[in-house]
Amino acid sequence: MRHVATGDRNAYDRCIFHVLDHTGRALLIAGLGVYPNTGVIDAYATLRLGDRLHAVRASDALSDDRLALTVGPLSITVDRPLERLRLRCDADPADPGGLSCDLEWHAAFPAVWEPHHTQYRGGRLTLEGRRFVQAGTCTGTVRAAGEELAVTAGEWTGTRDRSWGVRPIPGEDGGRAAEEARPEGFHWIWCPVRFDDRFVMVIVQEDADGHRTLNEALLVRDGVPDVQLGWPYADITYRAGTRQPERAVLHLTDPARKPLELAAEILTSSPLAVGAGYPPADDWQHGTWRGRGWTDRRTYDLGDPAAHPLAAYGVTDHAARFTLEGRTGYGIFEHGSFGRHDPSGFTGYGDTAPARPDAPQPRPAAPQPREDRS
């Protein structure tokens, strides 16, 4: 689209890919976004390999050709819509051993609509987005630090998400709302999981009181109608002194009211505020104008969490192994919990899980639906 139906500077259209190996050795995250009312197109790729996060980011002026999904060394090619896509990150000629990839993504299940997502700051609508999500497999190669990883369908999983609408871009004066309407808390779970014969999608967003503003639990299989899996709630075991999960159980319910447990074991993690351009990153964020032909490559050390203090206030994507009724699957446990969250026992922005490893972890009670208070 050359023109969008709003003059809001925060209009966007963006996608994200997650490519993870089943041992937890590597997690590749890549995305591309266009921001028509600021005239920007940008993209990124990050690879978590051991304690190193390799990142490539690029930004440029948005052209009139909206089918040209290329920014600097990063590109996405749609070979068959919703079925087969190609993701590339070209190597730096000056550093051929740095991060690069050439991957083909294949859909394993149909795309699934996610709930209509809205969010307000004070009386203003600051986020309004439509999304779909899809799970599949990937094949190809990933290179970084002089090492080549062979990506195969049986040992790697690939998920992707596409969203569009209005979403905050840095650079706008927050005005009164930024000072007087700061949220007391935010709690988020976004969880696409691929099993051999099914795809499960779980989404939870709650405020400080535990009031739920976004909810989804869906089972997808080929050839049969999608099945809703009730009102999900989570038991999350956090690493002591943090809000970083080590494992979790998502409690679901089938249509016959049979309880189901989707258990997640974290394999490796990638904070989106480090390298990938998500808030509150302090070196680059999506949609910001960096001039024509901007490209940045760098490597972050994730071995020392204290080196990236802002990451604790951004969402982290965790590659995870999942189990459900004897089946094993793989996917992403995306989680962020900031500020007060009464169901988890967190009292404010400085609060974390108990410091003693043997101390009991906060156990969320099952929240109940309530009328929207906005």
Coordinates of C-alpha atoms in Angstrom, one line a residue:
M1 CA 0.0 0.0 0.0
R2 CA 1.4 3.4 -0.9
H3 CA -1.1 5.2 1.3
V4 CA -2.7 4.2 4.6
A5 CA -6.1 5.3 6.0
T6 CA -4.6 7.3 8.8
G7 CA -2.3 10.3 9.2
D8 CA -1.0 8.9 12.5
R9 CA 2.8 9.0 12.3
N10 CA 2.9 5.6 14.2
A11 CA 1.3 3.6 11.3
Y12 CA 3.3 0.5 10.6
D13 CA 3.4 -2.9 8.9
R14 CA 5.9 -5.4 10.3
C15 CA 6.8 -9.1 10.4
I16 CA 9.0 -11.2 12.7
F17 CA 10.6 -14.7 12.2
H18 CA 11.9 -17.0 14.9
V19 CA 14.2 -19.8 13.8
L20 CA 15.3 -22.1 16.6
D21 CA 17.2 -25.4 16.8
H22 CA 15.8 -28.1 19.0
T23 CA 18.8 -28.3 21.3
G24 CA 18.8 -24.7 22.4
R25 CA 22.1 -24.0 20.8
A26 CA 20.9 -21.2 18.5
L27 CA 18.0 -18.8 18.2
L28 CA 17.7 -16.5 15.1
I29 CA 15.2 -13.7 15.2
A30 CA 14.6 -11.5 12.1
G31 CA 12.1 -8.9 11.0
L32 CA 11.2 -6.2 8.6
G33 CA 8.9 -3.2 9.0
V34 CA 7.6 -0.2 6.9
Y35 CA 6.4 3.0 8.4
P36 CA 4.6 4.9 5.6
N37 CA 3.9 8.1 7.5
T38 CA 7.5 8.6 8.5
G39 CA 8.9 7.3 5.2
V40 CA 11.1 4.6 6.8
I41 CA 11.8 0.9 6.0
D42 CA 14.0 -1.1 8.3
A43 CA 15.0 -4.6 9.1
Y44 CA 17.1 -6.6 11.5
A45 CA 18.5 -10.1 12.3
T46 CA 19.9 -11.4 15.6
L47 CA 21.5 -14.7 16.4
R48 CA 21.9 -16.0 20.0
L49 CA 24.9 -18.4 19.9
G50 CA 26.2 -19.3 23.3
D51 CA 26.6 -16.1 25.3
R52 CA 27.0 -13.9 22.2
L53 CA 24.3 -12.1 20.3
H54 CA 25.2 -11.2 16.8
A55 CA 23.1 -8.5 15.2
V56 CA 22.6 -6.8 11.8
R57 CA 20.3 -3.8 11.5
A58 CA 19.5 -1.7 8.5
S59 CA 17.3 1.3 7.7
D60 CA 16.5 3.3 4.6
A61 CA 14.1 5.6 2.9
L62 CA 10.8 3.8 2.0
S63 CA 10.3 3.6 -1.8
D64 CA 7.1 3.5 -3.8
D65 CA 7.6 -0.1 -4.5
R66 CA 6.0 -1.8 -1.5
L67 CA 6.8 -5.3 -2.8
A68 CA 10.5 -4.7 -2.6
L69 CA 11.2 -6.2 0.9
T70 CA 14.9 -5.4 1.0
V71 CA 16.8 -3.1 3.3
G72 CA 20.6 -3.1 3.0
P73 CA 21.8 -6.7 3.4
L74 CA 18.5 -8.0 4.6
S75 CA 15.6 -9.2 2.4
I76 CA 12.4 -11.3 2.5
T77 CA 11.1 -12.9 -0.7
V78 CA 7.5 -14.3 -0.9
D79 CA 7.7 -17.3 -3.2
R80 CA 4.2 -18.6 -2.4
P81 CA 2.0 -16.4 -0.1
L82 CA 1.4 -18.1 3.3
E83 CA 3.3 -21.2 2.1
R84 CA 6.9 -20.5 1.3
L85 CA 9.2 -17.5 2.0
R86 CA 12.9 -16.8 1.7
L87 CA 14.9 -14.9 4.4
R88 CA 18.3 -13.6 3.6
C89 CA 21.0 -11.7 5.4
D90 CA 24.0 -11.1 3.2
A91 CA 27.5 -11.3 4.6
D92 CA 29.6 -8.2 5.2
P93 CA 32.3 -8.2 2.5
A94 CA 34.7 -6.8 5.1
D95 CA 33.8 -9.6 7.6
P96 CA 32.7 -12.7 5.7
G97 CA 32.7 -14.7 8.9
G98 CA 30.1 -12.4 10.5
L99 CA 26.3 -13.0 10.7
S100 CA 24.6 -14.0 7.5
C101 CA 21.9 -16.4 6.6
D102 CA 20.0 -17.9 3.6
L103 CA 16.8 -19.7 4.8
E104 CA 13.7 -21.0 3.2
W105 CA 10.6 -21.1 5.5
H106 CA 7.8 -23.6 4.7
A107 CA 4.4 -23.4 6.3
A108 CA 3.3 -26.5 8.3
F109 CA -0.1 -25.2 9.2
P110 CA -2.5 -22.5 8.0
A111 CA -2.1 -18.9 9.3
V112 CA -4.1 -18.1 12.4
W113 CA -5.7 -14.7 13.2
E114 CA -4.6 -13.3 16.6
P115 CA -7.0 -11.2 18.6
H116 CA -7.5 -7.6 17.7
H117 CA -4.9 -5.8 19.8
T118 CA -5.6 -2.3 21.3
Q119 CA -3.9 -0.4 24.0
Y120 CA -4.5 3.1 25.5
R121 CA -2.3 5.6 27.3
G122 CA -4.7 7.9 29.2
G123 CA -7.5 8.6 26.7
R124 CA -5.4 8.0 23.6
L125 CA -5.3 4.9 21.5
T126 CA -1.6 4.2 21.2
L127 CA -1.6 0.7 19.8
E128 CA -4.2 -0.8 17.4
G129 CA -3.0 -3.8 15.5
R130 CA -4.2 -6.8 13.5
R131 CA -2.0 -9.9 13.5
F132 CA -1.7 -13.4 12.1
V133 CA 0.8 -16.1 13.2
Q134 CA 2.0 -19.2 11.5
A135 CA 4.3 -22.2 12.3
G136 CA 6.5 -24.1 10.0
T137 CA 9.9 -25.5 9.2
C138 CA 13.2 -23.9 7.9
T139 CA 16.0 -25.1 5.8
G140 CA 19.2 -23.4 4.7
T141 CA 22.3 -22.1 6.4
V142 CA 23.2 -19.6 9.1
R143 CA 26.8 -18.3 9.6
A144 CA 28.3 -16.3 12.5
A145 CA 31.7 -16.1 14.2
G146 CA 33.3 -18.1 11.5
E147 CA 30.9 -21.0 12.1
E148 CA 28.3 -22.4 9.7
L149 CA 25.0 -24.0 11.0
A150 CA 23.0 -26.3 8.8
V151 CA 19.3 -25.6 9.3
T152 CA 17.2 -28.7 8.6
A153 CA 13.5 -29.3 8.8
G154 CA 13.7 -32.1 11.4
E155 CA 15.9 -30.3 13.8
W156 CA 14.8 -26.7 13.6
T157 CA 11.4 -24.9 13.9
G158 CA 10.3 -21.7 12.4
T159 CA 7.5 -19.4 13.4
R160 CA 6.4 -16.1 12.0
D161 CA 4.1 -13.2 12.9
R162 CA 2.8 -10.4 10.7
S163 CA 1.1 -7.3 12.2
W164 CA -0.1 -3.9 11.0
G165 CA -1.9 -0.9 12.3
V166 CA -0.6 1.8 14.7
R167 CA 2.2 1.3 17.2
P168 CA 4.4 3.8 19.0
I169 CA 7.6 5.0 17.2
P170 CA 10.2 6.8 19.2
G171 CA 10.6 10.6 18.8
E172 CA 7.1 11.8 19.7
D173 CA 6.5 14.0 22.7
G174 CA 4.5 11.9 25.2
G175 CA 2.9 15.0 26.7
R176 CA 0.8 14.8 29.7
A177 CA 0.0 11.1 29.3
A178 CA 3.7 10.1 29.6
E179 CA 3.9 11.9 32.9
E180 CA 0.5 11.1 34.5
A181 CA -0.7 7.9 32.9
R182 CA 2.3 5.6 33.3
P183 CA 1.1 2.0 33.6
E184 CA 1.5 0.4 37.0
G185 CA 2.3 -2.9 35.5
F186 CA 2.3 -5.0 32.3
H187 CA 2.3 -8.8 32.0
W188 CA 2.6 -10.5 28.6
I189 CA 2.8 -14.1 27.3
W190 CA 2.9 -14.8 23.5
C191 CA 3.5 -18.5 22.7
P192 CA 3.4 -20.1 19.3
V193 CA 4.2 -23.9 19.5
R194 CA 4.6 -26.4 16.6
F195 CA 4.1 -30.1 17.2
D196 CA 4.3 -32.6 14.4
D197 CA 0.5 -32.8 14.0
R198 CA -0.8 -29.6 15.5
F199 CA -0.1 -26.0 16.3
V200 CA -0.9 -24.3 19.6
M201 CA -1.1 -20.5 20.1
V202 CA -1.5 -18.9 23.5
I203 CA -1.6 -15.2 24.2
V204 CA -2.1 -13.4 27.6
Q205 CA -1.9 -9.7 28.4
E206 CA -2.8 -8.4 31.9
D207 CA -2.5 -5.2 33.7
A208 CA -1.2 -4.7 37.3
D209 CA -4.4 -6.0 38.9
G210 CA -4.4 -9.1 36.7
H211 CA -7.2 -7.7 34.5
R212 CA -6.9 -9.4 31.2
T213 CA -7.0 -7.3 28.0
L214 CA -5.9 -9.9 25.5
N215 CA -6.6 -13.6 25.6
E216 CA -6.2 -16.5 23.2
A217 CA -5.7 -20.3 23.4
L218 CA -6.1 -22.1 20.1
L219 CA -5.4 -25.6 18.7
V220 CA -4.9 -25.8 15.0
R221 CA -4.8 -29.0 12.9
D222 CA -5.1 -29.5 9.2
G223 CA -8.5 -30.4 7.8
V224 CA -10.5 -29.8 11.0
P225 CA -11.9 -26.7 12.6
D226 CA -9.7 -24.8 15.1
V227 CA -10.4 -25.6 18.8
Q228 CA -10.5 -23.0 21.5
L229 CA -8.7 -24.1 24.7
G230 CA -10.3 -22.0 27.3
W231 CA -9.0 -19.2 29.6
P232 CA -5.3 -19.9 29.9
Y233 CA -3.3 -19.1 33.0
A234 CA 0.3 -19.7 33.8
D235 CA 2.6 -21.0 36.5
I236 CA 6.0 -19.5 35.8
T237 CA 9.2 -20.4 37.7
Y238 CA 11.6 -17.5 37.5
R239 CA 15.3 -17.5 38.0
A240 CA 16.0 -16.2 41.5
G241 CA 16.5 -12.4 41.6
T242 CA 15.0 -11.8 38.1
R243 CA 11.8 -12.1 36.1
Q244 CA 13.4 -14.4 33.6
P245 CA 11.5 -17.7 33.3
E246 CA 13.3 -21.0 33.6
R247 CA 10.1 -23.1 33.0
A248 CA 6.4 -22.6 32.9
V249 CA 3.1 -24.5 32.7
L250 CA 0.2 -23.0 30.7
H251 CA -3.1 -24.4 32.0
L252 CA -5.6 -24.9 29.2
T253 CA -9.1 -26.5 29.0
D254 CA -10.5 -28.5 26.1
P255 CA -14.1 -28.1 24.9
A256 CA -15.1 -31.1 27.2
R257 CA -13.7 -29.1 30.2
K258 CA -10.8 -31.5 30.4
P259 CA -7.7 -29.7 31.9
L260 CA -4.6 -29.6 29.7
E261 CA -1.1 -28.6 30.6
L262 CA 1.2 -27.1 28.1
A263 CA 4.7 -27.2 29.8
A264 CA 7.6 -25.1 28.6
E265 CA 11.3 -25.7 29.3
I266 CA 13.4 -22.7 28.3
L267 CA 16.4 -23.6 26.0
T268 CA 17.9 -20.2 25.3
S269 CA 16.8 -16.6 25.3
S270 CA 17.1 -13.4 23.3
P271 CA 16.0 -10.1 24.8
L272 CA 14.3 -8.0 22.1
A273 CA 15.7 -4.8 23.6
V274 CA 19.2 -6.0 22.7
G275 CA 20.0 -5.9 19.0
A276 CA 16.5 -6.3 17.7
G277 CA 15.3 -2.7 18.1
Y278 CA 12.4 -3.2 20.4
P279 CA 11.7 -0.8 23.4
P280 CA 13.4 0.2 25.5
A281 CA 16.6 -0.3 23.4
D282 CA 18.9 2.7 23.7
D283 CA 21.0 2.2 20.5
W284 CA 18.3 1.7 17.8
Q285 CA 14.5 1.3 17.7
H286 CA 12.2 0.4 14.8
G287 CA 10.9 3.2 12.7
T288 CA 13.5 5.8 13.6
W289 CA 15.2 7.7 10.8
R290 CA 18.9 7.0 10.5
G291 CA 19.4 8.4 7.0
R292 CA 19.6 6.6 3.7
G293 CA 21.5 3.4 3.5
W294 CA 22.2 2.9 7.2
T295 CA 23.6 -0.5 8.3
D296 CA 25.0 -1.5 11.7
R297 CA 26.6 -4.8 12.7
R298 CA 27.6 -5.6 16.2
T299 CA 28.0 -8.3 18.7
Y300 CA 26.6 -8.2 22.3
D301 CA 27.9 -10.1 25.3
L302 CA 24.9 -11.7 27.1
G303 CA 27.0 -13.5 29.6
D304 CA 26.7 -10.6 32.1
P305 CA 23.0 -9.5 32.5
A306 CA 24.2 -6.4 34.3
A307 CA 25.7 -5.1 31.1
H308 CA 22.2 -4.7 29.6
P309 CA 20.0 -3.3 32.4
L310 CA 17.2 -2.1 30.0
A311 CA 16.6 -5.6 28.8
A312 CA 14.8 -6.3 32.1
Y313 CA 12.1 -3.8 31.0
G314 CA 11.6 -5.2 27.6
V315 CA 10.1 -8.4 26.2
T316 CA 12.4 -11.5 25.9
D317 CA 11.9 -14.3 23.4
H318 CA 12.7 -17.7 24.8
A319 CA 13.2 -20.7 22.6
A320 CA 11.5 -23.6 24.4
R321 CA 10.7 -27.3 24.3
F322 CA 7.0 -27.9 25.0
T323 CA 5.1 -31.0 26.1
L324 CA 1.3 -31.5 25.7
E325 CA -0.4 -34.8 26.4
G326 CA 2.7 -36.9 25.7
R327 CA 3.7 -34.9 22.6
T328 CA 6.9 -32.9 22.3
G329 CA 7.0 -29.6 20.3
Y330 CA 9.1 -26.5 19.9
G331 CA 8.4 -22.8 19.7
I332 CA 8.7 -19.5 21.5
F333 CA 7.8 -18.5 25.0
E334 CA 7.8 -14.7 24.7
H335 CA 7.4 -13.1 28.0
G336 CA 7.6 -9.7 29.7
S337 CA 6.6 -8.7 33.2
F338 CA 7.2 -5.2 34.4
G339 CA 6.0 -3.3 37.4
R340 CA 3.2 -4.6 39.7
H341 CA 1.4 -7.8 38.9
D342 CA -0.8 -8.9 41.7
P343 CA -1.5 -12.5 40.5
S344 CA 2.3 -13.2 40.4
G345 CA 3.0 -11.4 43.7
F346 CA 5.2 -8.7 42.1
T347 CA 4.7 -5.4 43.9
G348 CA 6.5 -2.9 41.6
Y349 CA 9.1 -2.2 39.0
G350 CA 12.0 -3.1 41.3
D351 CA 10.5 -6.4 42.5
T352 CA 11.9 -9.8 41.3
A353 CA 11.4 -13.5 42.1
P354 CA 12.7 -14.6 45.6
A355 CA 16.4 -14.4 45.9
R356 CA 16.7 -17.8 47.7
P357 CA 16.7 -20.6 45.1
D358 CA 14.7 -22.8 47.4
A359 CA 12.1 -20.1 48.2
P360 CA 8.6 -20.7 46.9
Q361 CA 7.9 -19.0 43.6
P362 CA 4.9 -16.7 43.0
R363 CA 2.0 -18.9 41.8
P364 CA -0.6 -17.0 39.8
A365 CA -4.2 -17.7 40.7
A366 CA -6.5 -18.4 37.7
P367 CA -7.9 -15.0 36.7
Q368 CA -11.5 -14.6 35.8
P369 CA -12.9 -12.6 32.9
R370 CA -14.3 -9.2 33.9
E371 CA -16.0 -6.3 32.2
D372 CA -13.6 -4.0 30.4
R373 CA -12.9 -1.0 32.7
S374 CA -11.9 1.4 29.9

